[in-house]
Short mmCIF file of C-alpha atoms in Angstrom, two decimals:
data_model
loop_
_atom_site.label_atom_id
_atom_site.label_comp_id
_atom_site.label_asym_id
_atom_site.label_seq_id
_atom_site.Cartn_x
_atom_site.Cartn_y
_atom_site.Cartn_z
CA UNK A 492 7.42 -2.08 -21.15
CA UNK A 493 10.52 0.70 -20.04
CA UNK A 494 14.10 0.58 -21.22
CA UNK A 495 14.39 -0.45 -17.35
CA UNK A 496 11.84 -3.63 -16.85
CA UNK A 497 13.50 -4.73 -19.90
CA UNK A 498 17.21 -4.51 -19.14
CA UNK A 499 16.40 -6.22 -16.35
CA UNK A 500 14.82 -9.46 -17.95
CA UNK A 501 16.87 -9.64 -20.28
CA UNK A 502 19.27 -9.73 -17.23
CA UNK A 503 17.39 -11.80 -15.15
CA UNK A 504 20.05 -12.81 -12.87
CA UNK A 505 20.63 -9.65 -11.50
CA UNK A 506 17.69 -8.44 -11.07
CA UNK A 507 16.61 -11.98 -8.96
CA UNK A 508 19.63 -11.35 -6.81
CA UNK A 509 18.92 -7.87 -6.60
CA UNK A 510 15.46 -8.83 -4.77
CA UNK A 511 17.10 -11.11 -2.76
CA UNK A 512 19.41 -8.30 -0.68
CA UNK A 513 15.62 -6.36 -0.54
CA UNK A 514 14.92 -9.38 1.46
CA UNK A 515 17.96 -10.36 3.58
CA UNK A 516 16.47 -8.20 6.32
CA UNK A 517 12.65 -10.06 5.91
CA UNK A 518 14.47 -13.06 6.34
CA UNK A 519 16.12 -11.82 9.48
CA UNK A 520 13.57 -10.92 10.93
CA UNK A 521 11.07 -13.33 10.45
CA UNK A 522 13.46 -15.77 12.07
CA UNK A 523 12.15 -15.43 15.21
CA UNK A 524 8.77 -14.97 15.08
CA UNK A 525 8.99 -18.60 12.65
CA UNK A 526 10.53 -20.43 14.95
CA UNK A 527 8.30 -19.68 17.61
CA UNK A 528 5.37 -20.00 15.81
CA UNK A 529 7.09 -23.29 14.69
CA UNK A 530 6.99 -24.91 18.36
CA UNK A 531 3.24 -23.52 19.62
CA UNK A 532 1.93 -25.36 17.34
CA UNK A 533 3.72 -28.02 18.14
CA UNK A 534 3.37 -27.40 21.63
CA UNK A 535 -0.35 -27.10 20.56
CA UNK A 536 -0.43 -30.10 19.79
CA UNK A 537 0.46 -30.64 15.92
CA UNK A 538 2.65 -32.59 14.21
CA UNK A 539 6.17 -31.50 13.24
CA UNK A 540 4.59 -32.15 8.78
CA UNK A 541 1.19 -30.12 10.00
CA UNK A 542 3.30 -26.93 10.68
CA UNK A 543 5.41 -26.90 8.11
CA UNK A 544 2.50 -27.39 5.88
CA UNK A 545 0.84 -25.23 7.26
CA UNK A 546 3.56 -22.14 7.43
CA UNK A 547 4.19 -23.74 2.92
CA UNK A 548 -0.02 -23.08 2.14
CA UNK A 549 -1.46 -20.07 4.34
CA UNK A 550 2.23 -18.18 4.46
CA UNK A 551 0.81 -15.87 6.89
CA UNK A 552 2.61 -15.75 10.35
CA UNK A 553 -0.42 -13.77 12.34
CA UNK A 554 -3.45 -15.58 10.96
CA UNK A 555 -1.71 -18.95 11.29
CA UNK A 556 -0.91 -18.00 15.20
CA UNK A 557 -4.86 -17.26 15.46
CA UNK A 558 -4.84 -20.81 13.79
CA UNK A 559 -3.33 -23.07 16.03
CA UNK A 560 -5.34 -20.43 18.84
CA UNK A 561 -8.63 -22.04 17.65
CA UNK A 562 -7.69 -25.28 16.44
CA UNK A 563 -7.68 -27.06 19.72
CA UNK A 564 -10.77 -24.75 21.13
CA UNK A 565 -14.22 -26.13 20.32
CA UNK A 566 -15.04 -23.63 17.66
CA UNK A 567 -16.77 -23.45 14.84
CA UNK A 568 -15.21 -24.45 11.99
CA UNK A 569 -16.86 -21.41 10.17
CA UNK A 570 -15.48 -18.70 12.99
CA UNK A 571 -11.97 -20.45 12.11
CA UNK A 572 -12.11 -19.85 8.00
CA UNK A 573 -13.46 -16.27 9.44
CA UNK A 574 -10.62 -15.35 11.73
CA UNK A 575 -8.17 -15.96 9.56
CA UNK A 576 -10.08 -13.99 6.85
CA UNK A 577 -10.23 -11.01 9.20
CA UNK A 578 -5.91 -11.48 9.43
CA UNK A 579 -5.82 -11.62 5.86
CA UNK A 580 -8.56 -9.07 4.73
CA UNK A 581 -5.70 -6.43 4.30
CA UNK A 582 -3.43 -8.03 1.01
CA UNK A 583 -6.97 -7.96 -0.21
CA UNK A 584 -6.21 -4.43 -0.64
CA UNK A 585 -2.61 -5.48 -1.26
CA UNK A 586 -3.39 -7.26 -4.10
CA UNK A 587 -5.40 -4.19 -5.64
CA UNK A 588 -2.33 -1.75 -4.89
CA UNK A 589 0.35 -4.21 -6.55
CA UNK A 590 -1.54 -5.36 -9.38
CA UNK A 591 -2.02 -2.28 -11.35
CA UNK A 592 2.17 -2.17 -10.62
CA UNK A 593 2.71 -5.39 -12.27
CA UNK A 594 -0.78 -5.76 -14.65
CA UNK A 595 1.88 -6.09 -17.70
CA UNK A 596 2.47 -9.00 -16.38
CA UNK A 597 0.82 -12.31 -18.12
CA UNK A 598 -2.06 -13.48 -15.85
CA UNK A 599 -0.17 -16.79 -14.75
CA UNK A 600 2.29 -14.98 -13.37
CA UNK A 601 0.39 -12.00 -11.88
CA UNK A 602 -1.59 -15.09 -9.56
CA UNK A 603 1.95 -16.90 -8.94
CA UNK A 604 3.10 -13.17 -7.87
CA UNK A 605 0.25 -12.72 -5.41
CA UNK A 606 0.63 -16.00 -3.19
CA UNK A 607 3.86 -14.64 -1.76
CA UNK A 608 2.68 -10.53 -1.46
CA UNK A 609 2.89 -10.44 2.49
CA UNK A 610 3.41 -7.15 3.61
CA UNK A 611 6.82 -6.48 3.81
CA UNK A 612 6.32 -7.71 -0.21
CA UNK A 613 3.21 -5.08 -0.89
CA UNK A 614 5.89 -2.86 0.71
CA UNK A 615 9.05 -2.61 -1.26
CA UNK A 616 7.39 -3.16 -3.91
CA UNK A 617 5.57 -0.09 -3.37
CA UNK A 618 8.40 1.82 -2.28
CA UNK A 619 9.86 1.30 -5.67
CA UNK A 620 6.68 1.30 -7.63
CA UNK A 621 7.08 5.65 -6.05
CA UNK A 622 10.54 5.36 -6.86
CA UNK A 623 9.40 4.92 -11.10
CA UNK A 624 11.10 2.03 -11.30
CA UNK A 625 8.76 -1.08 -13.07
CA UNK A 626 8.57 -3.99 -10.78
CA UNK A 627 10.15 -7.58 -12.78
CA UNK A 628 9.21 -10.70 -12.30
CA UNK A 629 12.15 -11.64 -11.24
CA UNK A 630 13.33 -9.08 -9.33
CA UNK A 631 9.38 -9.69 -7.26
CA UNK A 632 10.50 -13.56 -7.32
CA UNK A 633 14.15 -12.80 -5.89
CA UNK A 634 12.51 -11.06 -3.18
CA UNK A 635 10.10 -13.68 -2.72
CA UNK A 636 11.35 -17.08 -2.34
CA UNK A 637 14.59 -16.10 0.38
CA UNK A 638 11.91 -15.05 1.95
CA UNK A 639 9.52 -18.23 1.86
CA UNK A 640 11.84 -21.18 2.07
CA UNK A 641 14.10 -19.57 4.76
CA UNK A 642 10.15 -19.22 6.65
CA UNK A 643 8.97 -22.95 6.11
CA UNK A 644 12.85 -23.80 7.18
CA UNK A 645 12.36 -21.48 10.84
CA UNK A 646 9.31 -23.29 11.07
CA UNK A 647 10.68 -27.12 11.15
CA UNK A 648 13.52 -25.75 13.38
CA UNK A 649 11.08 -24.31 15.77
CA UNK A 650 9.27 -26.77 15.34
CA UNK A 651 12.28 -29.73 15.47
CA UNK A 652 13.79 -28.06 18.47
CA UNK A 653 11.65 -26.42 20.43
CA UNK A 654 10.85 -28.18 23.03
CA UNK A 655 14.70 -27.22 24.28
CA UNK A 656 13.32 -24.02 25.11
CA UNK A 657 11.12 -23.80 28.58
CA UNK A 658 8.71 -20.47 27.42
CA UNK A 659 9.51 -19.25 23.66
CA UNK A 660 7.79 -16.51 24.14
CA UNK A 661 9.47 -15.43 27.65
CA UNK A 662 12.16 -14.97 24.47
CA UNK A 663 10.78 -11.94 22.76
CA UNK A 664 12.34 -12.13 20.01
CA UNK A 665 9.33 -12.24 18.01
CA UNK A 666 9.11 -8.73 18.76
CA UNK A 667 11.80 -7.39 16.08
CA UNK A 668 8.97 -8.01 13.45
CA UNK A 669 6.81 -5.99 15.12
CA UNK A 670 10.36 -3.35 15.14
CA UNK A 671 10.10 -4.22 10.95
CA UNK A 672 6.77 -3.45 10.83
CA UNK A 673 7.48 0.02 11.77
CA UNK A 674 10.19 0.52 10.06
CA UNK A 675 8.28 -0.62 7.03
CA UNK A 676 5.01 2.29 8.38
CA UNK A 677 7.50 5.03 8.67
CA UNK A 678 9.11 4.35 5.22
CA UNK A 679 6.16 6.03 4.41
CA UNK A 680 5.40 9.06 6.59
CA UNK A 681 7.02 11.17 4.12
CA UNK A 682 3.40 10.80 2.13
CA UNK A 683 0.20 13.03 2.58
CA UNK A 684 -2.23 13.13 5.61
CA UNK A 685 0.46 9.65 7.05
CA UNK A 686 0.51 10.85 10.15
CA UNK A 687 -3.43 11.92 10.84
CA UNK A 688 -4.69 7.77 8.37
CA UNK A 689 -1.37 6.67 11.08
CA UNK A 690 -2.69 7.99 14.30
CA UNK A 691 -6.42 7.15 13.57
CA UNK A 692 -5.68 3.59 12.37
CA UNK A 693 -4.00 2.77 15.16
CA UNK A 694 -6.14 4.30 17.99
CA UNK A 695 -8.87 2.27 16.21
CA UNK A 696 -7.54 -0.73 15.98
CA UNK A 697 -6.87 -0.73 20.07
CA UNK A 698 -9.86 0.11 20.63
CA UNK A 699 -11.24 -3.04 18.98
CA UNK A 700 -8.65 -5.06 20.57
CA UNK A 701 -9.33 -4.00 24.06
CA UNK A 702 -13.59 -4.12 22.82
CA UNK A 703 -13.96 -6.83 20.04
CA UNK A 704 -10.84 -8.98 20.57
CA UNK A 705 -8.20 -9.90 18.08
CA UNK A 706 -8.15 -10.69 15.42
CA UNK A 707 -10.78 -8.13 14.62
CA UNK A 708 -8.62 -5.62 15.51
CA UNK A 709 -6.20 -5.58 12.61
CA UNK A 710 -9.32 -5.66 10.52
CA UNK A 711 -10.80 -2.52 11.83
CA UNK A 712 -7.67 -0.26 12.08
CA UNK A 713 -6.94 -0.71 8.39
CA UNK A 714 -10.85 -0.48 7.06
CA UNK A 715 -10.60 2.44 9.12
CA UNK A 716 -7.20 4.00 7.64
CA UNK A 717 -8.82 3.75 4.12
CA UNK A 718 -12.06 5.05 5.41
CA UNK A 719 -9.82 8.46 6.09
CA UNK A 720 -7.79 7.95 3.54
CA UNK A 721 -10.65 7.69 1.15
CA UNK A 722 -12.65 10.58 2.86
CA UNK A 723 -10.01 13.35 1.95
CA UNK A 724 -9.00 11.22 -1.74
CA UNK A 725 -7.37 14.74 -3.36
CA UNK A 726 -5.25 15.21 -1.05
CA UNK A 727 -4.29 11.71 0.24
CA UNK A 728 -2.65 10.55 -2.71
CA UNK A 729 -0.95 14.71 -3.97
CA UNK A 730 -4.06 16.07 -4.92
CA UNK A 731 -3.99 13.16 -7.73
CA UNK A 732 -6.87 11.55 -8.54
CA UNK A 733 -6.39 7.53 -8.38
#
């Protein structure tokens, strides 16, 4: 464990709050999306309790949206599970990357932390790791817990008061989260092969969306980017072998 990590563990409260400060923009950006999900879930026949339970257990905005669209239709259960798996496939890749950076944690802590490994959590952890800073449990949970708690609270607000808005989609507030994600992607722009990988992933995702439809375009775009990066591993890792 590095000197910085030992210092962070010794001063866990300050490390926790540093993580919380990093998570604050995510809380703000994801709030409209949580409100929208809560409102749409109730509109699709879910109770407030079921809506909050879904946010607390699945904890993935895109896959939750897919879920509420499919649960109300005559779709085989295995297809619903497979669709949600397709949307969340990228989290397997996230855990493979972040897992190397937190391998010094006890196994129980790693398993607990992986539950909170949503897109912004992965991006910020990866950015911190690239700066040569060690990821401590206090910092990680300082970022994760406010996002998780506020996500459930936003869901409750949307589910409870969403019926006061005639058409939640018309407000367009859910666009804040994609803008935040775009900012995260731009943060990796100095990596080798960043631009061709982004272009290839985006093109493949758009093509998949137009042909086989949602939610498969998410996985298709991710796999395309991975294959391109794997085809040129030396350059994609700055000349270093993984």
